[in-house]
Amino acid sequence: MKNKLRILTGLIVLCAICALTAVLFLSYNLKKRYDSGLLRNLVVGFVENKFDKAVRFDSIGMSYSGDIVIKNLKISAFNDFNDNILLVDSPKTVIELDLVSLFNGEIQIEDVSIYSANFNIHKAYDALYGEAFSVVTGIYKQFAQSKELSKKKISLKIRDSSFTYSEIFRSDALRFTASSFNLDIAITRDEIKYSAKGAFNKGGTPFIDESPFTVGGTIFFNDGKFHGTSVEYSVVNLDLTYLNAYLKFKSGLSHEIAGAMSSKGAVNILRDNATINSESSFTGLSVKNVSRVEDSFTLVNNKNLKASLNLDILNGGEVVVARRFLLDDDNLYIMAEGEYVNTELSHYLKLNARSNRIDLNKLSGTFRPVKNVSYSGGLQFDFSTDYNINSGKNNRSSVVLHLNDFSAERIEDGLAKSFFRNTDVKISGTEKQLDAKADARSFGSDYKITIKSELDSWVPVAGNTVIDISSEQLEASLIARLIAEGQHYLENTGLADTKEGYDGVMFPDKEYGKFLTNNSIDLSFRCGSLVFRNNAQIKNIVLRQILEDKMLSTETFSASGYDAQYILDLYGNFKGLYAKVQARAGVYDFDFARFFKDTGARGEVGGTLRGEYSWSVDGYRLRDLVLNNRSSFELSLKNGYVKGTRFLDEYYTFLASEGVTAQPGTVEFSDATYRFKKNSLSCYTSASLTGKSASISSSGPYLFGEGYSMPLRISLTEDNGDRIRRESGQFLLTGVFTSPVLQSRTDPDMSIELFR
């Protein structure tokens, strides 16, 4: 028995020795047959010919198991190393070969393993994303065509590596790195399976150290062409600052975003159909407006938010179905679902959206779209529509919006100034009608607005609308701001349009043209008191403005106060290819002495005030608001006087510092007139005062977009009984129409605002 055991043991050892000897012999022959020179030529030729990339390494050889081992592999992002940008930099790379094919004299790659590498994907400004990832997309193409790759399956493994992506924009760049990067790819003729994990490194958000992620899925092919894909992903605390450069380049908006996003979801694509399911949460979300350094402010501050999306895209985008969209931050809850169809047979939109009652006081703590403005109150809405885009018919619509007890205040110089108080707004509507009511209080004003519309169409909006606006007390400064900001907006819009090229779309076919030609509007306005200051007020203002049959006209206007006559007329003709609009306003025989006394200001100012304003424009596009704009403004005070006012004291102090020391106790004048005329971009202005104790004269161009820049001469005569003293000085009028400034000609830092 013992002898048999010895014989068996000896046979096993002998077989093992023979097997080892055979393996060593075969390995020796393989290493001899495939020496380093042959392998070097093989690898270099394969990378350069198949991928058009330059490659180099320190050493290459074949292991006893028949694998190619490469030390310090470097593959350039280009076909040379002149730019010193490496696509792959790996200290160790192992290429596993098919042994059977190897002994038959053929090299068949089965697996490529890359260890501790640094990968760099670089996208130039003018390059396509497909070009930046051409190496990745090219692997499958080479698998289908190359004889060096396995005909059944090839695998790619990346272990303990890092991945850096960089992209160049016009004036910025995007760059992020993932560490601890591991990737497995298995490629056959019909599919690519992949799975990856790693962690994005720290970006610009302080509380994020790294962002772990995983992604995995399958890409399907049919006869070598893309057939579909299925992918699942997850990411934790993705640093949103990485998106800033990209969003700025794509949107042109000057905003910076920060915070963390965690998300998981799945995307499935089959031919022209796709399904997207995603759930995300945002932590410490902030959005900052940085359009100008001096005006920068934070819109969203430290916001925590949840969002989810379930979306189907069918027939290459002809049908888009949003099964659910949700925003939730424990105060704000908005849900929407809808369907958009654009095929040869139909083109329509169905949408439903609704919210809970949103506590605006809580929302204001994290979301402020206007700088230094906080708000409170409640907001709730419910909206639905079934709109046929082809016919322009609204089959079904419903809208309900309720803003209650709304207040808003602005922080200026550390003090809170309320400009909306206890405001209620209700809007309700269907496909055929729209009703809106607003009861608002702003500063020292109150107003009620009622709108009733009978609609023939929503897009474009067409129908009959009645608007009623009433106010017991309205601040004149509010009306002045609205007019000034409206004019500023129209001028800026017109200037922007002057930079556009030829536009052959005439007025009736433009969106604003369709609105003015397809609608009838009856506007009524009543105001008990238009308050300037204290008891200075114009009373019983009534206005009725009609837009009907493509014509705009003022049916009624009246006002009373200070024994004056008031005129306002607004006319428009929108029947032709060009629109014509004219406006005229005037005040005559206005008792300025009584008005100034009612303001409660110190001193006395008197005279008979007269003012006229006219404005007209004709054209078919927005630039005509600037290029075909004609306007004039004239304000005069006849047989006037100024005595003991605060401004007169400040005015005298400024003039004395400039060497004009004569200070008449009462400035009397027969006429003080200011004129402003504008024709297209050409503006001319003049100011004069004529009297025995004072005279002022100034005239010159008003530079559009810059303001005044013209000389002004002042003469004062002081008669104290014993002697008469006359003095004069030369100054410079600067500033803009609403804020003129009297400036010293010798010292630009010496100036005084004329409207204080």
mmCIF file of C-alpha atoms in Angstrom, residues 418-632:
data_model
loop_
_atom_site.group_PDB
_atom_site.id
_atom_site.type_symbol
_atom_site.label_atom_id
_atom_site.label_comp_id
_atom_site.label_asym_id
_atom_site.label_seq_id
_atom_site.Cartn_x
_atom_site.Cartn_y
_atom_site.Cartn_z
ATOM 1 C CA SER A 418 -43.219 99.465 2.649
ATOM 2 C CA PHE A 419 -44.449 99.955 -0.926
ATOM 3 C CA PHE A 420 -47.222 97.349 -0.967
ATOM 4 C CA ARG A 421 -49.546 96.785 1.991
ATOM 5 C CA ASN A 422 -52.477 94.432 2.562
ATOM 6 C CA THR A 423 -52.959 93.797 -1.139
ATOM 7 C CA ASP A 424 -55.409 91.217 -2.473
ATOM 8 C CA VAL A 425 -55.428 89.925 -6.053
ATOM 9 C CA LYS A 426 -57.878 87.385 -7.477
ATOM 10 C CA ILE A 427 -57.738 86.034 -11.033
ATOM 11 C CA SER A 428 -60.141 83.488 -12.484
ATOM 12 C CA GLY A 429 -60.818 82.468 -16.026
ATOM 13 C CA THR A 430 -61.871 79.895 -18.571
ATOM 14 C CA GLU A 431 -61.246 79.472 -22.285
ATOM 15 C CA LYS A 432 -63.860 82.202 -22.939
ATOM 16 C CA GLN A 433 -63.368 84.747 -20.193
ATOM 17 C CA LEU A 434 -60.915 86.212 -17.724
ATOM 18 C CA ASP A 435 -61.764 88.147 -14.560
ATOM 19 C CA ALA A 436 -59.271 89.879 -12.292
ATOM 20 C CA LYS A 437 -59.630 92.024 -9.184
ATOM 21 C CA ALA A 438 -56.948 93.821 -7.216
ATOM 22 C CA ASP A 439 -57.288 95.870 -4.054
ATOM 23 C CA ALA A 440 -53.904 97.394 -3.304
ATOM 24 C CA ARG A 441 -52.178 99.980 -1.139
ATOM 25 C CA SER A 442 -48.746 101.334 -2.027
ATOM 26 C CA PHE A 443 -46.916 103.993 -0.025
ATOM 27 C CA GLY A 444 -49.564 106.738 0.327
ATOM 28 C CA SER A 445 -51.713 105.442 -2.532
ATOM 29 C CA ASP A 446 -54.661 103.115 -2.789
ATOM 30 C CA TYR A 447 -56.218 101.673 -5.910
ATOM 31 C CA LYS A 448 -58.756 99.130 -6.982
ATOM 32 C CA ILE A 449 -58.526 97.398 -10.352
ATOM 33 C CA THR A 450 -61.196 95.314 -12.027
ATOM 34 C CA ILE A 451 -60.679 93.549 -15.371
ATOM 35 C CA LYS A 452 -63.324 91.634 -17.288
ATOM 36 C CA SER A 453 -62.449 90.021 -20.631
ATOM 37 C CA GLU A 454 -64.583 88.106 -23.087
ATOM 38 C CA LEU A 455 -62.050 86.161 -25.147
ATOM 39 C CA ASP A 456 -62.277 84.961 -28.732
ATOM 40 C CA SER A 457 -58.728 83.591 -28.699
ATOM 41 C CA TRP A 458 -55.828 83.140 -26.268
ATOM 42 C CA VAL A 459 -53.028 82.957 -28.850
ATOM 43 C CA PRO A 460 -52.948 85.587 -30.088
ATOM 44 C CA VAL A 461 -55.024 87.257 -27.389
ATOM 45 C CA ALA A 462 -58.228 88.601 -28.950
ATOM 46 C CA GLY A 463 -61.457 89.785 -27.378
ATOM 47 C CA ASN A 464 -63.290 92.540 -25.550
ATOM 48 C CA THR A 465 -61.920 93.845 -22.262
ATOM 49 C CA VAL A 466 -63.277 96.332 -19.739
ATOM 50 C CA ILE A 467 -60.792 97.768 -17.224
ATOM 51 C CA ASP A 468 -61.840 99.907 -14.280
ATOM 52 C CA ILE A 469 -59.219 101.598 -12.066
ATOM 53 C CA SER A 470 -60.206 103.764 -9.136
ATOM 54 C CA SER A 471 -58.295 105.447 -6.339
ATOM 55 C CA GLU A 472 -59.282 107.664 -3.451
ATOM 56 C CA GLN A 473 -55.726 108.981 -3.137
ATOM 57 C CA LEU A 474 -52.829 108.538 -5.514
ATOM 58 C CA GLU A 475 -49.285 109.859 -5.124
ATOM 59 C CA ALA A 476 -48.055 111.970 -8.020
ATOM 60 C CA SER A 477 -44.534 110.573 -7.539
ATOM 61 C CA LEU A 478 -45.864 107.063 -8.303
ATOM 62 C CA ILE A 479 -47.361 108.231 -11.609
ATOM 63 C CA ALA A 480 -44.138 110.097 -12.433
ATOM 64 C CA ARG A 481 -42.052 106.960 -11.775
ATOM 65 C CA LEU A 482 -44.340 104.815 -13.919
ATOM 66 C CA ILE A 483 -44.149 107.283 -16.820
ATOM 67 C CA ALA A 484 -40.363 107.716 -16.530
ATOM 68 C CA GLU A 485 -39.683 103.970 -16.264
ATOM 69 C CA GLY A 486 -42.112 103.205 -19.092
ATOM 70 C CA GLN A 487 -40.441 105.741 -21.367
ATOM 71 C CA HIS A 488 -36.996 104.420 -20.381
ATOM 72 C CA TYR A 489 -38.097 100.860 -21.186
ATOM 73 C CA LEU A 490 -39.516 101.827 -24.583
ATOM 74 C CA GLU A 491 -36.381 103.759 -25.518
ATOM 75 C CA ASN A 492 -34.079 100.891 -24.481
ATOM 76 C CA THR A 493 -36.247 98.388 -26.369
ATOM 77 C CA GLY A 494 -36.152 100.593 -29.440
ATOM 78 C CA LEU A 495 -32.380 101.066 -29.199
ATOM 79 C CA ALA A 496 -31.885 97.294 -28.964
ATOM 80 C CA ASP A 497 -33.994 96.842 -32.101
ATOM 81 C CA THR A 498 -31.836 99.337 -34.049
ATOM 82 C CA LYS A 499 -29.027 96.770 -33.855
ATOM 83 C CA GLU A 500 -31.111 94.146 -35.627
ATOM 84 C CA GLY A 501 -31.045 93.716 -39.399
ATOM 85 C CA TYR A 502 -33.791 93.942 -41.965
ATOM 86 C CA ASP A 503 -37.260 93.040 -40.742
ATOM 87 C CA GLY A 504 -39.919 92.460 -43.376
ATOM 88 C CA VAL A 505 -42.705 91.632 -40.913
ATOM 89 C CA MET A 506 -45.049 94.603 -40.927
ATOM 90 C CA PHE A 507 -46.905 95.990 -37.919
ATOM 91 C CA PRO A 508 -50.194 94.005 -38.217
ATOM 92 C CA ASP A 509 -48.271 90.702 -38.228
ATOM 93 C CA LYS A 510 -46.092 91.439 -35.202
ATOM 94 C CA GLU A 511 -47.196 90.215 -31.786
ATOM 95 C CA TYR A 512 -47.885 93.697 -30.421
ATOM 96 C CA GLY A 513 -49.604 94.574 -33.707
ATOM 97 C CA LYS A 514 -51.895 91.548 -33.413
ATOM 98 C CA PHE A 515 -52.791 92.578 -29.864
ATOM 99 C CA LEU A 516 -53.699 96.154 -30.829
ATOM 100 C CA THR A 517 -55.663 95.131 -33.936
ATOM 101 C CA ASN A 518 -57.500 92.102 -32.494
ATOM 102 C CA ASN A 519 -58.716 93.606 -29.217
ATOM 103 C CA SER A 520 -61.238 96.120 -27.959
ATOM 104 C CA ILE A 521 -60.414 97.732 -24.607
ATOM 105 C CA ASP A 522 -62.533 100.142 -22.575
ATOM 106 C CA LEU A 523 -60.394 101.696 -19.813
ATOM 107 C CA SER A 524 -61.887 103.894 -17.090
ATOM 108 C CA PHE A 525 -59.783 105.686 -14.481
ATOM 109 C CA ARG A 526 -61.007 107.746 -11.529
ATOM 110 C CA CYS A 527 -58.904 109.417 -8.863
ATOM 111 C CA GLY A 528 -60.242 111.472 -5.961
ATOM 112 C CA SER A 529 -56.924 113.189 -5.186
ATOM 113 C CA LEU A 530 -53.556 113.194 -6.946
ATOM 114 C CA VAL A 531 -51.282 114.203 -4.070
ATOM 115 C CA PHE A 532 -47.967 115.981 -4.594
ATOM 116 C CA ARG A 533 -47.129 116.958 -0.998
ATOM 117 C CA ASN A 534 -49.275 117.576 2.045
ATOM 118 C CA ASN A 535 -52.395 119.409 0.794
ATOM 119 C CA ALA A 536 -51.039 120.123 -2.681
ATOM 120 C CA GLN A 537 -53.280 117.995 -4.857
ATOM 121 C CA ILE A 538 -55.256 117.846 -8.076
ATOM 122 C CA LYS A 539 -58.750 116.465 -7.569
ATOM 123 C CA ASN A 540 -61.537 114.656 -9.351
ATOM 124 C CA ILE A 541 -59.482 113.172 -12.187
ATOM 125 C CA VAL A 542 -61.574 111.188 -14.679
ATOM 126 C CA LEU A 543 -60.215 109.442 -17.769
ATOM 127 C CA ARG A 544 -61.807 107.103 -20.282
ATOM 128 C CA GLN A 545 -59.636 105.587 -23.016
ATOM 129 C CA ILE A 546 -61.050 103.414 -25.810
ATOM 130 C CA LEU A 547 -59.327 100.952 -28.166
ATOM 131 C CA GLU A 548 -61.839 99.825 -30.775
ATOM 132 C CA ASP A 549 -61.780 98.913 -34.445
ATOM 133 C CA LYS A 550 -57.976 99.407 -34.570
ATOM 134 C CA MET A 551 -58.322 102.975 -33.279
ATOM 135 C CA LEU A 552 -57.238 104.418 -29.924
ATOM 136 C CA SER A 553 -58.921 107.539 -28.587
ATOM 137 C CA THR A 554 -59.478 109.524 -25.391
ATOM 138 C CA GLU A 555 -63.232 109.767 -24.831
ATOM 139 C CA THR A 556 -63.188 111.723 -21.578
ATOM 140 C CA PHE A 557 -60.654 113.575 -19.455
ATOM 141 C CA SER A 558 -61.210 116.096 -16.691
ATOM 142 C CA ALA A 559 -59.481 117.321 -13.540
ATOM 143 C CA SER A 560 -59.809 120.268 -11.165
ATOM 144 C CA GLY A 561 -57.584 122.339 -8.908
ATOM 145 C CA TYR A 562 -55.800 125.700 -8.673
ATOM 146 C CA ASP A 563 -58.116 127.372 -11.194
ATOM 147 C CA ALA A 564 -56.309 125.573 -14.020
ATOM 148 C CA GLN A 565 -57.395 123.972 -17.255
ATOM 149 C CA TYR A 566 -56.127 120.407 -17.836
ATOM 150 C CA ILE A 567 -55.828 118.576 -21.156
ATOM 151 C CA LEU A 568 -54.916 114.953 -21.964
ATOM 152 C CA ASP A 569 -55.443 113.282 -25.332
ATOM 153 C CA LEU A 570 -54.037 109.972 -26.584
ATOM 154 C CA TYR A 571 -54.711 108.944 -30.180
ATOM 155 C CA GLY A 572 -53.668 105.860 -32.178
ATOM 156 C CA ASN A 573 -54.341 104.500 -35.648
ATOM 157 C CA PHE A 574 -53.450 100.815 -36.226
ATOM 158 C CA LYS A 575 -55.354 100.162 -39.454
ATOM 159 C CA GLY A 576 -52.454 100.219 -41.910
ATOM 160 C CA LEU A 577 -49.072 98.556 -42.319
ATOM 161 C CA TYR A 578 -47.657 101.278 -40.066
ATOM 162 C CA ALA A 579 -48.917 102.342 -36.646
ATOM 163 C CA LYS A 580 -49.414 105.993 -35.733
ATOM 164 C CA VAL A 581 -49.616 107.207 -32.133
ATOM 165 C CA GLN A 582 -49.926 110.749 -30.798
ATOM 166 C CA ALA A 583 -50.142 112.064 -27.239
ATOM 167 C CA ARG A 584 -50.800 115.574 -25.964
ATOM 168 C CA ALA A 585 -51.018 116.894 -22.414
ATOM 169 C CA GLY A 586 -51.264 120.395 -21.030
ATOM 170 C CA VAL A 587 -51.949 122.559 -17.998
ATOM 171 C CA TYR A 588 -52.872 126.231 -18.308
ATOM 172 C CA ASP A 589 -53.396 129.163 -15.881
ATOM 173 C CA PHE A 590 -52.195 127.124 -12.908
ATOM 174 C CA ASP A 591 -52.012 129.200 -9.683
ATOM 175 C CA PHE A 592 -48.575 128.139 -8.476
ATOM 176 C CA ALA A 593 -48.641 130.364 -5.371
ATOM 177 C CA ARG A 594 -51.587 128.450 -3.878
ATOM 178 C CA PHE A 595 -50.054 125.131 -4.906
ATOM 179 C CA PHE A 596 -46.703 125.917 -3.259
ATOM 180 C CA LYS A 597 -48.417 127.097 -0.096
ATOM 181 C CA ASP A 598 -50.364 123.818 0.093
ATOM 182 C CA THR A 599 -47.102 121.825 -0.042
ATOM 183 C CA GLY A 600 -46.193 123.238 3.372
ATOM 184 C CA ALA A 601 -42.679 124.054 2.213
ATOM 185 C CA ARG A 602 -40.786 127.029 3.641
ATOM 186 C CA GLY A 603 -40.876 130.324 1.793
ATOM 187 C CA GLU A 604 -42.932 131.585 -1.112
ATOM 188 C CA VAL A 605 -43.057 130.746 -4.804
ATOM 189 C CA GLY A 606 -45.702 132.227 -7.078
ATOM 190 C CA GLY A 607 -46.708 132.879 -10.645
ATOM 191 C CA THR A 608 -48.929 131.482 -13.379
ATOM 192 C CA LEU A 609 -47.768 128.063 -14.538
ATOM 193 C CA ARG A 610 -48.228 126.761 -18.033
ATOM 194 C CA GLY A 611 -47.056 123.409 -19.354
ATOM 195 C CA GLU A 612 -47.395 121.529 -22.632
ATOM 196 C CA TYR A 613 -46.184 118.122 -23.761
ATOM 197 C CA SER A 614 -46.595 116.385 -27.107
ATOM 198 C CA TRP A 615 -45.278 113.075 -28.416
ATOM 199 C CA SER A 616 -45.786 111.201 -31.667
ATOM 200 C CA VAL A 617 -44.381 108.162 -33.430
ATOM 201 C CA ASP A 618 -45.150 106.225 -36.586
ATOM 202 C CA GLY A 619 -43.596 103.020 -37.845
ATOM 203 C CA TYR A 620 -43.891 99.275 -37.881
ATOM 204 C CA ARG A 621 -41.120 98.021 -35.601
ATOM 205 C CA LEU A 622 -39.739 98.817 -32.171
ATOM 206 C CA ARG A 623 -36.762 100.828 -33.389
ATOM 207 C CA ASP A 624 -39.208 103.402 -34.741
ATOM 208 C CA LEU A 625 -39.918 104.350 -31.118
ATOM 209 C CA VAL A 626 -36.471 105.956 -31.228
ATOM 210 C CA LEU A 627 -35.822 106.759 -34.883
ATOM 211 C CA ASN A 628 -39.306 108.145 -35.698
ATOM 212 C CA ASN A 629 -40.020 109.700 -32.318
ATOM 213 C CA ARG A 630 -40.911 113.394 -32.151
ATOM 214 C CA SER A 631 -41.617 115.065 -28.835
ATOM 215 C CA SER A 632 -41.612 118.495 -27.209
#
